[in-house]
Coordinates of C-alpha atoms in Angstrom, one line a residue:
Chain B
M22 CA -13.4 28.4 15.5
A23 CA -13.1 30.8 18.4
D24 CA -10.2 32.2 19.5
P25 CA -7.5 30.3 17.6
L26 CA -4.5 29.7 19.6
P27 CA -1.4 29.8 17.6
L28 CA 1.3 27.6 18.6
G29 CA 4.1 29.7 20.1
A30 CA 2.2 32.2 21.3
G31 CA 3.6 31.8 24.9
A32 CA 3.6 28.9 27.6
E33 CA 0.0 29.4 28.2
G34 CA -1.0 28.5 24.6
V35 CA 1.2 25.9 24.1
G36 CA -0.1 24.4 27.1
A37 CA -3.7 24.8 25.8
A38 CA -3.0 23.5 22.4
L39 CA -1.0 20.7 23.6
L40 CA -4.0 19.5 26.2
E41 CA -6.6 20.0 23.1
L42 CA -4.7 17.6 21.1
G43 CA -4.4 15.2 23.5
L44 CA -8.0 15.1 24.2
V45 CA -8.4 14.7 20.4
A46 CA -5.6 12.0 20.3
A47 CA -7.7 10.1 23.4
V48 CA -11.0 10.1 21.2
L49 CA -9.0 8.9 18.6
A50 CA -7.3 6.1 20.7
V51 CA -10.8 5.0 21.8
L52 CA -12.2 4.8 18.4
A53 CA -9.1 2.8 17.1
R54 CA -9.7 0.1 19.9
L55 CA -13.8 0.0 18.9
A56 CA -12.6 -0.3 15.1
L57 CA -10.3 -3.2 15.9
R58 CA -13.0 -5.1 18.0
S59 CA -15.7 -4.6 15.3
G60 CA -13.4 -5.4 12.4
F61 CA -14.2 -2.5 10.5
S62 CA -12.0 0.5 9.3
P63 CA -11.4 3.3 11.7
V64 CA -11.8 5.8 8.7
P65 CA -15.4 6.5 8.9
L66 CA -15.2 6.6 12.8
Y67 CA -12.5 9.3 12.8
L68 CA -14.4 11.4 10.1
V69 CA -17.6 11.0 12.5
A70 CA -15.1 12.3 15.6
G71 CA -14.6 15.1 13.5
L72 CA -17.4 16.3 12.4
V73 CA -19.1 16.1 15.9
L74 CA -16.1 17.7 17.4
G75 CA -16.5 20.5 14.9
A76 CA -20.1 20.9 15.7
V77 CA -20.6 20.5 19.5
H78 CA -16.9 22.0 20.6
P79 CA -14.3 22.8 18.2
P80 CA -10.9 22.5 19.8
A81 CA -9.1 26.0 19.6
L82 CA -6.6 25.0 17.4
S83 CA -4.9 27.5 14.9
A84 CA -6.4 27.4 11.3
E85 CA -2.5 26.8 10.3
F86 CA -1.9 24.1 12.7
I87 CA -4.9 22.4 11.2
D88 CA -3.8 23.1 7.4
L89 CA -0.2 21.9 8.5
G90 CA -1.6 18.5 10.0
V91 CA -3.7 17.6 7.0
Q92 CA -1.0 18.4 4.8
I93 CA 1.5 16.0 6.5
G94 CA -1.1 13.6 6.7
V95 CA -1.9 13.5 2.9
V96 CA 1.9 13.5 2.1
L97 CA 2.4 10.7 4.7
L98 CA -0.6 8.7 3.0
L99 CA 0.8 9.4 -0.6
L100 CA 4.5 8.3 0.4
M101 CA 3.0 5.0 1.7
L102 CA 1.1 4.4 -1.4
G103 CA 3.9 4.8 -3.3
L104 CA 6.1 2.5 -1.4
E105 CA 3.4 -0.3 -1.5
Y106 CA 4.3 -0.8 -5.2
S107 CA 7.7 -0.9 -7.2
G108 CA 8.1 0.5 -10.4
E109 CA 8.3 -2.8 -12.2
E110 CA 5.0 -3.5 -10.8
L111 CA 3.6 -0.3 -11.8
I112 CA 4.7 -0.5 -15.4
E113 CA 3.5 -4.3 -15.7
N114 CA 0.1 -3.4 -14.4
L115 CA -0.1 -0.4 -16.8
R116 CA 0.5 -2.8 -19.5
S117 CA -2.1 -5.8 -18.5
G118 CA -4.6 -3.9 -16.7
L119 CA -5.1 -0.8 -18.9
A120 CA -8.6 -1.8 -20.2
A121 CA -10.1 -2.8 -16.9
G122 CA -8.5 0.7 -15.6
A123 CA -10.3 2.3 -18.5
V124 CA -13.4 1.0 -17.5
D125 CA -12.9 1.7 -13.8
F126 CA -12.2 5.1 -14.6
G127 CA -15.3 5.6 -17.0
L128 CA -17.7 4.0 -14.9
N129 CA -16.9 5.8 -11.8
F130 CA -15.5 9.2 -12.4
T131 CA -18.6 10.0 -14.4
P132 CA -21.4 9.6 -11.9
G133 CA -19.5 11.8 -9.3
L134 CA -18.8 14.3 -12.4
V135 CA -22.5 14.3 -13.3
A136 CA -23.8 14.8 -10.0
G137 CA -21.6 17.7 -9.5
F138 CA -22.9 19.5 -12.6
A139 CA -26.6 18.3 -11.8
L140 CA -26.0 20.0 -8.6
G141 CA -25.4 23.1 -10.0
W142 CA -21.6 23.5 -8.9
D143 CA -18.7 25.2 -10.4
W144 CA -17.1 22.6 -13.1
R145 CA -13.7 22.3 -10.8
A146 CA -15.9 21.2 -8.1
A147 CA -17.4 18.5 -10.2
I148 CA -14.0 17.5 -11.3
L149 CA -13.2 16.9 -7.9
L150 CA -16.5 14.8 -6.9
G151 CA -15.7 12.7 -10.0
G152 CA -12.2 11.8 -8.2
V153 CA -14.3 11.3 -4.9
T154 CA -16.5 8.9 -6.5
Y155 CA -13.7 7.1 -8.5
I156 CA -11.0 6.1 -6.0
S157 CA -11.5 2.7 -4.3
S158 CA -9.8 3.0 -0.8
S159 CA -6.9 0.2 -1.2
G160 CA -6.4 0.3 2.5
I161 CA -9.8 -0.9 3.5
V162 CA -9.9 -3.2 0.0
A163 CA -6.5 -4.8 1.2
K164 CA -7.8 -5.1 5.0
V165 CA -10.9 -6.7 3.6
L166 CA -8.9 -9.2 1.5
T167 CA -6.7 -10.2 4.1
D168 CA -9.4 -10.5 7.0
L169 CA -11.4 -12.7 4.9
G170 CA -8.7 -14.8 3.6
R171 CA -8.9 -13.8 0.1
L172 CA -5.8 -13.3 -0.9
G173 CA -4.9 -16.6 -2.6
N174 CA -8.4 -16.5 -4.5
R175 CA -8.4 -16.4 -8.4
E176 CA -10.1 -12.9 -8.9
T177 CA -7.7 -11.3 -6.2
P178 CA -5.0 -10.0 -8.9
A179 CA -7.8 -8.4 -10.9
V180 CA -8.5 -6.2 -8.0
L181 CA -5.2 -5.7 -7.0
S182 CA -4.4 -4.5 -10.5
I183 CA -7.2 -2.0 -10.6
L184 CA -6.1 -0.3 -7.3
V185 CA -2.7 -0.2 -8.7
L186 CA -3.7 1.4 -11.6
E187 CA -6.2 3.7 -9.6
D188 CA -3.2 5.2 -7.6
L189 CA -1.1 5.7 -10.9
V190 CA -4.0 7.8 -12.2
M191 CA -3.7 9.9 -8.7
A192 CA -0.1 11.1 -10.3
F193 CA -1.8 12.9 -13.0
Y194 CA -5.3 13.7 -11.4
L195 CA -4.0 15.2 -8.3
P196 CA -1.6 18.0 -10.0
L197 CA -4.3 18.7 -12.3
V198 CA -7.0 19.8 -10.0
A199 CA -3.9 21.6 -7.7
V200 CA -3.4 23.9 -10.7
L201 CA -7.2 24.1 -11.8
L202 CA -8.0 25.2 -8.2
T203 CA -5.3 27.9 -8.0
G204 CA -7.7 29.4 -10.9
A205 CA -4.8 29.3 -13.4
G206 CA -6.2 28.7 -17.1
V207 CA -6.1 25.8 -19.3
A208 CA -2.8 26.4 -20.4
A209 CA -1.0 26.5 -17.0
A210 CA -2.9 23.3 -16.0
L211 CA -1.6 21.4 -18.9
G212 CA 2.0 22.9 -18.3
S213 CA 1.5 21.5 -14.5
V214 CA 0.5 18.2 -15.6
A215 CA 3.2 17.6 -18.3
I216 CA 5.4 18.3 -15.4
A217 CA 4.1 16.1 -13.1
V218 CA 3.8 13.4 -16.0
A219 CA 7.7 14.2 -16.9
A220 CA 8.4 13.7 -13.0
A221 CA 6.2 10.6 -12.8
A222 CA 8.1 8.9 -15.8
L223 CA 11.4 10.3 -14.4
A224 CA 10.7 8.3 -11.2
L225 CA 9.4 5.4 -12.6
F226 CA 12.7 5.1 -15.0
A227 CA 15.0 6.0 -11.7
A228 CA 12.7 3.2 -9.6
V229 CA 13.6 0.7 -12.3
R230 CA 17.3 1.4 -13.6
F231 CA 19.0 3.0 -10.5
H232 CA 17.1 1.3 -7.5
R233 CA 20.3 -0.4 -6.4
V234 CA 22.1 3.2 -6.4
L235 CA 19.3 4.6 -4.7
S236 CA 19.0 2.0 -2.2
R237 CA 22.7 2.4 -1.4
V238 CA 22.5 6.3 -1.3
V239 CA 19.3 6.0 1.2
S240 CA 19.7 2.6 3.1
H241 CA 21.4 2.7 6.4
A242 CA 21.7 -0.2 9.1
S243 CA 20.0 2.1 11.4
D244 CA 16.3 2.3 11.8
E245 CA 16.6 6.1 13.2
A246 CA 19.1 7.0 10.2
L247 CA 16.9 5.5 7.5
L248 CA 13.4 7.0 8.8
L249 CA 15.0 10.5 9.0
T250 CA 16.6 10.4 5.7
V251 CA 13.3 9.2 4.2
L252 CA 11.3 11.7 5.9
A253 CA 14.0 14.7 4.9
I254 CA 13.7 13.5 1.3
V255 CA 9.7 13.4 0.9
L256 CA 9.4 16.7 3.1
V257 CA 11.5 18.5 0.7
V258 CA 10.2 17.1 -2.7
A259 CA 6.9 17.5 -1.5
G260 CA 7.4 21.1 -0.6
G261 CA 9.4 21.4 -3.8
A262 CA 6.3 20.3 -5.7
E263 CA 3.8 22.4 -4.1
A264 CA 6.2 25.3 -4.7
L265 CA 5.8 24.5 -8.5
S266 CA 2.4 24.2 -8.3
V267 CA 2.4 20.3 -8.8
S268 CA 1.0 19.4 -5.4
A269 CA 2.6 18.3 -2.5
A270 CA 0.9 14.9 -2.8
V271 CA 2.4 13.6 -5.9
G272 CA 5.7 14.4 -5.1
A273 CA 5.3 12.4 -2.0
F274 CA 3.9 9.7 -4.4
L275 CA 6.7 10.1 -6.4
V276 CA 9.1 9.6 -3.7
G277 CA 7.5 6.3 -3.0
I278 CA 7.5 5.2 -6.0
A279 CA 11.2 5.8 -6.8
L280 CA 12.5 4.0 -3.6
S281 CA 12.1 0.2 -4.2
E282 CA 12.6 -3.2 -3.0
Q283 CA 14.4 -3.4 0.2
V284 CA 14.8 0.2 1.3
A285 CA 11.2 0.8 0.3
H286 CA 10.2 -2.4 2.4
R287 CA 12.2 -1.1 5.3
A288 CA 10.7 2.5 5.0
A289 CA 7.1 1.2 4.6
Q290 CA 7.5 -0.3 8.2
L291 CA 9.2 2.2 9.6
V292 CA 6.9 5.3 8.2
S293 CA 3.8 3.3 8.8
P294 CA 3.2 4.4 12.5
L295 CA 3.8 7.7 11.8
R296 CA 1.3 7.4 8.8
D297 CA -1.4 5.9 11.3
V298 CA -0.9 9.1 13.5
F299 CA -1.1 11.8 10.8
A300 CA -3.6 10.0 8.9
A301 CA -5.9 10.0 12.0
V302 CA -5.1 13.3 12.7
F303 CA -6.0 14.1 9.0
F304 CA -9.6 12.4 9.1
V305 CA -10.5 14.3 12.1
F306 CA -9.1 17.4 10.8
F307 CA -10.8 17.1 7.5
G308 CA -14.4 16.6 9.8
L309 CA -13.3 19.7 11.6
Q310 CA -13.4 21.9 8.8
V311 CA -16.3 20.6 7.3
D312 CA -19.3 22.7 8.1
S313 CA -21.5 19.8 9.8
S314 CA -24.7 22.0 9.4
K315 CA -24.9 21.3 6.1
L316 CA -24.7 17.6 6.6
P317 CA -28.6 17.0 6.6
G318 CA -29.1 18.7 3.5
V319 CA -26.8 16.7 1.3
A320 CA -27.7 13.3 3.1
A321 CA -29.8 12.2 0.2
V322 CA -27.7 12.9 -2.5
A323 CA -24.9 11.3 -0.5
A324 CA -26.8 8.3 -0.2
A325 CA -28.2 8.2 -4.1
L326 CA -24.5 8.8 -5.1
A327 CA -23.2 5.9 -2.6
V328 CA -26.0 3.5 -4.2
A329 CA -25.1 4.7 -7.6
T330 CA -21.2 4.3 -7.4
A331 CA -21.6 0.9 -5.5
V332 CA -23.2 -0.3 -8.5
T333 CA -20.7 0.8 -11.0
K334 CA -17.9 -0.1 -8.9
F335 CA -19.4 -3.7 -8.8
V336 CA -19.7 -3.8 -12.2
T337 CA -16.4 -2.9 -12.7
G338 CA -14.9 -5.5 -10.8
R339 CA -17.2 -8.2 -12.2
W340 CA -16.0 -7.4 -15.6
A341 CA -12.4 -7.3 -14.4
A342 CA -12.5 -10.7 -12.9
R343 CA -14.5 -12.2 -16.0
R344 CA -11.5 -10.8 -18.3
I345 CA -9.1 -13.3 -16.3
G346 CA -11.2 -16.2 -16.6
V347 CA -13.0 -16.1 -12.9
G348 CA -15.9 -17.9 -12.4
P349 CA -19.4 -16.2 -11.3
R350 CA -18.8 -16.5 -7.3
G351 CA -15.4 -14.8 -7.7
R352 CA -16.8 -12.4 -10.0
L353 CA -19.4 -11.5 -7.6
R354 CA -16.2 -11.1 -4.8
A355 CA -14.1 -8.9 -7.0
G356 CA -17.1 -6.7 -7.7
A357 CA -17.8 -6.3 -4.1
A358 CA -14.5 -6.0 -2.7
L359 CA -13.6 -2.7 -4.7
I360 CA -16.9 -1.0 -3.5
A361 CA -15.1 0.8 -0.3
R362 CA -14.1 4.2 -0.6
G363 CA -12.0 6.0 1.8
E364 CA -8.6 8.0 2.6
F365 CA -8.1 9.0 -1.1
S366 CA -11.7 10.1 -1.6
I367 CA -11.1 12.4 1.2
V368 CA -7.7 13.8 0.3
I369 CA -9.4 14.6 -2.9
A370 CA -12.2 16.6 -1.2
G371 CA -9.6 18.2 1.2
L372 CA -8.1 19.8 -2.0
G373 CA -11.5 21.3 -2.6
V374 CA -12.4 22.4 1.0
A375 CA -8.8 24.2 1.4
A376 CA -9.4 26.1 -2.0
G377 CA -12.9 27.0 -0.9
V378 CA -14.4 25.9 -4.1
E379 CA -17.8 24.6 -3.0
A380 CA -19.2 24.8 0.5
T381 CA -21.2 21.3 0.4
L382 CA -18.3 19.0 -1.6
G383 CA -16.7 18.4 2.1
P384 CA -20.1 17.6 3.8
L385 CA -21.3 15.5 0.6
S386 CA -18.2 13.7 0.4
A387 CA -17.7 12.7 4.2
A388 CA -21.2 11.7 4.4
Y389 CA -20.6 9.6 1.0
V390 CA -17.2 8.1 2.4
I391 CA -18.8 7.3 5.9
A392 CA -21.6 5.5 4.1
L393 CA -19.1 3.7 1.5
A394 CA -16.5 2.8 4.0
V395 CA -18.7 1.1 6.1
A396 CA -21.0 -0.5 3.6
G397 CA -18.1 -1.7 1.3
P398 CA -16.8 -4.5 3.7
V399 CA -19.9 -5.8 4.7
L400 CA -21.2 -6.0 0.9
A401 CA -17.7 -7.7 0.3
R402 CA -18.3 -9.9 2.7
F403 CA -21.9 -11.4 1.7
A404 CA -21.8 -10.6 -1.9
E405 CA -21.0 -14.2 -2.9
R406 CA -24.4 -15.4 -1.5
L407 CA -26.0 -13.7 -4.5
D408 CA -24.9 -16.6 -6.2
R409 CA -26.4 -19.1 -3.9
P410 CA -29.5 -17.6 -2.3
P411 CA -30.1 -19.5 1.3
W412 CA -33.0 -21.3 -0.1
R413 CA -30.9 -22.9 -2.6
R414 CA -27.7 -23.4 -0.6
E415 CA -28.8 -26.6 1.2
A416 CA -29.6 -28.5 -2.0
S417 CA -26.3 -27.5 -3.5
A418 CA -24.1 -28.2 -0.8
R419 CA -21.8 -31.1 -1.3
P420 CA -22.3 -34.3 0.5
Chain D
M5 CA 7.0 -32.3 -10.4
A6 CA 3.7 -30.9 -10.9
T7 CA 3.6 -27.1 -12.8
V8 CA 3.9 -24.8 -10.4
V9 CA 1.9 -21.3 -11.4
E10 CA 3.5 -18.2 -10.4
T11 CA 1.4 -15.1 -10.4
P12 CA 2.6 -11.5 -8.7
L13 CA 0.3 -9.9 -6.3
P14 CA 1.4 -6.0 -6.5
G15 CA 1.7 -4.6 -3.1
I16 CA 1.7 -8.2 -1.2
G17 CA 4.0 -10.6 -2.9
V18 CA 4.0 -13.8 -5.0
R19 CA 1.5 -16.5 -5.2
Y20 CA 2.6 -20.1 -6.6
E21 CA 0.2 -22.9 -6.9
F22 CA 0.0 -26.2 -8.3
T23 CA -2.4 -29.1 -8.8
T24 CA -1.8 -32.2 -6.7
D25 CA -2.0 -35.9 -8.1
G26 CA -5.4 -36.3 -6.4
G27 CA -6.7 -33.1 -8.2
D28 CA -6.5 -30.7 -5.2
R29 CA -5.3 -27.3 -5.9
I30 CA -2.8 -26.0 -3.2
G31 CA -0.7 -23.0 -3.0
V32 CA 1.6 -20.4 -1.1
I33 CA 1.4 -16.7 -0.9
V34 CA 5.2 -15.4 -0.4
H35 CA 4.6 -11.9 1.3
R36 CA 7.3 -9.5 1.1
S37 CA 7.5 -9.3 4.9
G38 CA 8.8 -12.9 4.9
R39 CA 4.9 -14.5 5.9
R40 CA 3.7 -17.2 4.1
D41 CA 0.0 -18.3 3.6
L42 CA -0.7 -21.8 2.9
L43 CA -3.7 -22.2 0.5
V44 CA -5.8 -25.0 0.0
Y45 CA -8.4 -24.2 -2.8
D46 CA -12.0 -25.4 -2.8
R47 CA -13.2 -28.0 -5.0
D48 CA -16.7 -26.4 -5.2
D49 CA -15.6 -23.0 -6.4
P50 CA -11.9 -23.4 -7.7
D51 CA -11.3 -19.6 -7.5
S52 CA -11.5 -19.4 -3.7
C53 CA -9.6 -20.9 -0.8
R54 CA -11.1 -23.4 1.7
A55 CA -8.3 -23.0 4.3
V56 CA -5.8 -20.2 4.5
R57 CA -3.0 -20.6 7.5
A58 CA -0.5 -17.9 8.2
L59 CA 3.3 -19.2 8.6
D60 CA 5.8 -17.3 10.1
D61 CA 9.4 -18.0 9.1
D62 CA 9.8 -20.5 11.9
D63 CA 6.4 -22.1 11.2
A64 CA 7.7 -22.2 7.3
R65 CA 10.6 -24.1 8.2
T66 CA 8.9 -26.7 10.5
L67 CA 6.4 -27.6 7.7
V68 CA 9.4 -28.0 5.5
D69 CA 11.1 -30.1 7.6
L70 CA 8.2 -32.4 8.2
L71 CA 7.8 -32.7 4.6
G72 CA 11.2 -33.9 4.0
G73 CA 14.2 -33.0 1.8
S74 CA 14.8 -30.0 4.0
E75 CA 18.1 -29.1 2.4
V76 CA 16.6 -29.0 -1.4
A77 CA 13.9 -27.2 0.3
E78 CA 16.1 -24.7 2.1
R79 CA 17.8 -23.9 -0.9
L80 CA 14.4 -23.3 -2.4
D81 CA 13.5 -21.3 0.3
V82 CA 16.2 -18.8 -0.1
A83 CA 15.7 -18.8 -4.3
L84 CA 11.9 -17.5 -3.2
R85 CA 12.9 -15.4 -0.5
Q86 CA 15.4 -13.6 -3.3
S87 CA 12.6 -13.6 -5.6
V88 CA 10.1 -11.3 -3.7
E89 CA 13.4 -9.6 -2.1
G90 CA 12.6 -10.5 1.5
L91 CA 16.0 -10.6 2.2
V92 CA 18.5 -7.5 2.7
L93 CA 21.4 -7.1 0.1
E94 CA 24.0 -4.8 1.1
W95 CA 27.2 -3.8 -0.3
V96 CA 30.1 -3.1 2.0
E97 CA 33.6 -1.9 1.0
L98 CA 36.5 -3.1 2.7
G99 CA 38.5 0.1 4.0
R100 CA 42.3 -0.1 4.5
D101 CA 41.9 -0.6 8.4
S102 CA 39.3 -3.5 7.6
L103 CA 40.8 -6.5 9.7
A104 CA 38.8 -8.7 7.1
A105 CA 41.2 -7.6 4.6
G106 CA 43.9 -10.1 3.9
R107 CA 41.9 -13.3 5.3
T108 CA 39.9 -15.9 3.8
L109 CA 35.8 -16.2 4.1
A110 CA 36.6 -19.6 6.2
E111 CA 38.9 -17.3 8.5
I112 CA 36.6 -14.8 8.8
G113 CA 33.4 -17.2 9.4
L114 CA 30.8 -14.7 8.7
R115 CA 27.9 -16.8 8.6
K116 CA 28.9 -18.6 11.3
R117 CA 29.2 -15.5 13.4
T118 CA 26.2 -13.5 11.9
G119 CA 24.1 -15.5 10.2
A120 CA 24.8 -13.3 6.8
S121 CA 26.6 -15.0 3.6
V122 CA 28.8 -13.3 1.1
V123 CA 27.1 -13.8 -2.2
A124 CA 29.7 -12.3 -4.6
V125 CA 32.6 -9.9 -4.2
V126 CA 33.3 -7.2 -6.8
R127 CA 37.2 -6.3 -7.3
D128 CA 38.6 -3.7 -9.9
G129 CA 35.1 -3.9 -11.4
E130 CA 34.8 -7.4 -11.7
T131 CA 32.3 -9.5 -10.0
V132 CA 33.5 -13.0 -8.2
P133 CA 30.1 -14.8 -7.8
S134 CA 29.5 -17.2 -4.9
P135 CA 33.5 -16.8 -3.7
R136 CA 34.5 -20.1 -2.1
A137 CA 35.6 -20.4 1.6
D138 CA 38.7 -20.1 0.6
F139 CA 38.6 -16.6 -1.2
R140 CA 40.8 -14.4 0.3
L141 CA 39.4 -10.7 0.6
A142 CA 41.4 -7.6 0.1
A143 CA 41.2 -4.2 0.8
G144 CA 39.2 -2.3 -1.5
D145 CA 36.6 -5.0 -2.6
T146 CA 33.3 -5.0 -2.2
A147 CA 31.5 -7.6 -0.6
V148 CA 27.8 -8.3 -1.2
V149 CA 26.2 -9.8 1.6
V150 CA 22.8 -11.1 2.0
G151 CA 20.7 -11.7 5.0
S152 CA 18.2 -10.7 7.6
A153 CA 18.3 -7.1 8.6
D154 CA 19.8 -7.9 11.9
A155 CA 22.4 -10.3 10.4
I156 CA 23.4 -7.7 8.0
M157 CA 23.8 -5.1 10.4
E158 CA 26.3 -7.4 12.5
A159 CA 27.9 -8.4 9.4
L160 CA 28.6 -4.9 8.6
E161 CA 30.1 -4.1 11.7
L162 CA 32.2 -7.1 11.7
L163 CA 33.4 -6.6 7.8
R164 CA 34.3 -2.8 8.7
R165 CA 36.1 -3.5 11.7
G166 CA 37.2 -7.3 11.4

């Protein structure tokens, strides 16, 4: 990036930075409209925009500014994730869905991990790639289920339960990799994970036992006061967690979990437009940080990994749906619904890019997510036809 | 009455379903946002829905009225909403200068004026559930108020100032 303009470098610098940000926002606005019209997730479009901008004409924004934008995006994404589920839901799913969660982790983390080692990467980069292939995009999956009118379907609870458990796994995975990336030893990593586990347990306990008190303290009749309170809490906790090297993302996630019920629902409504802005900025800035000249070199690997992990996710979903007694067609739908990867794969890859751990991790993850964020919803729409091929559909149709 | 099966949908709400005498399976998803989805399951593939229609608050109430028994349904409606916490529940402590202190619930007319209702009053650590209209509030009482977010805001204003 040529001549970074630090914000605060005088009126001229600020003006130029605002102008460039405005242009980036204009590109995003057009892409968001395109995504809405075509019914697809905007995430891959934002990523492509970032990659193209980075290759053609990188905006002269300072590296610190981009880092901060990325961090705020991550914090808000994880806060919303935590707000989405109540403490009871998380605990209930931990009990009932543990087997499916374990199968999901085994089948989908392993391909990324193995691919990382096969590429001769540093072991920490391989663990990150495992995370990238493991986690489905809850945002894309939930949207696909809603758009296709499948929320009422019998297989949907199995799909949602897997998403919930993946999100819980993040509470332990993120602090683990955050510490590993600082280059600390295994003992320090275990210590930090212990802190994260204790904090997660505490947040869950607080959410279940003290939600009334928490609601009373945080709640306010005015939207403005509530929004500012929630923002203050999440930024302070995220900053504190980062300082303790537990990762800001986990701090934000735990704040989301600790807030529950009415306050959580209102906070989610208030934060969501803010999240939309910073998440879009996050994807573009991630694309900017990726060295796009390495993209052609990783395209084949990304495609192979995408196909392999689309299959493993499909198997996971089918198995989970079968466990709760869903029929053959529902199993196909559940399997395909989970294939999409998105925001959290990028969050994980972003950790590695920021730490500079492996130069091709960023491009590979970007290509991988773009492929599956586009293919996932398409496969989800058509998977159930596998059960009734076109040439047999006429015969089996009811009169 | 048919058996209603209840399934939690994490992050979304709760799904209720039952089988009609005619053998059709019909369900409702109560979203946390208050939105309802009306579901009609497919006979061919009982795991999927043949029709899904989203209803907002008004639509749902209209449908309930058309189906009859609006009063019972309304109560059921409130119960459903409470079970997914779609309503806002708020605690208000009455200060010394609150004009509501010393007046009965009927005199204050909270529900008529704001749409929110007092569902319980906490006095000296004791809870009085569902206080009657002639229940007299006193300074230092904590009223538990239920209603939509807007109604609650008005109710807080009213109870604090009187």
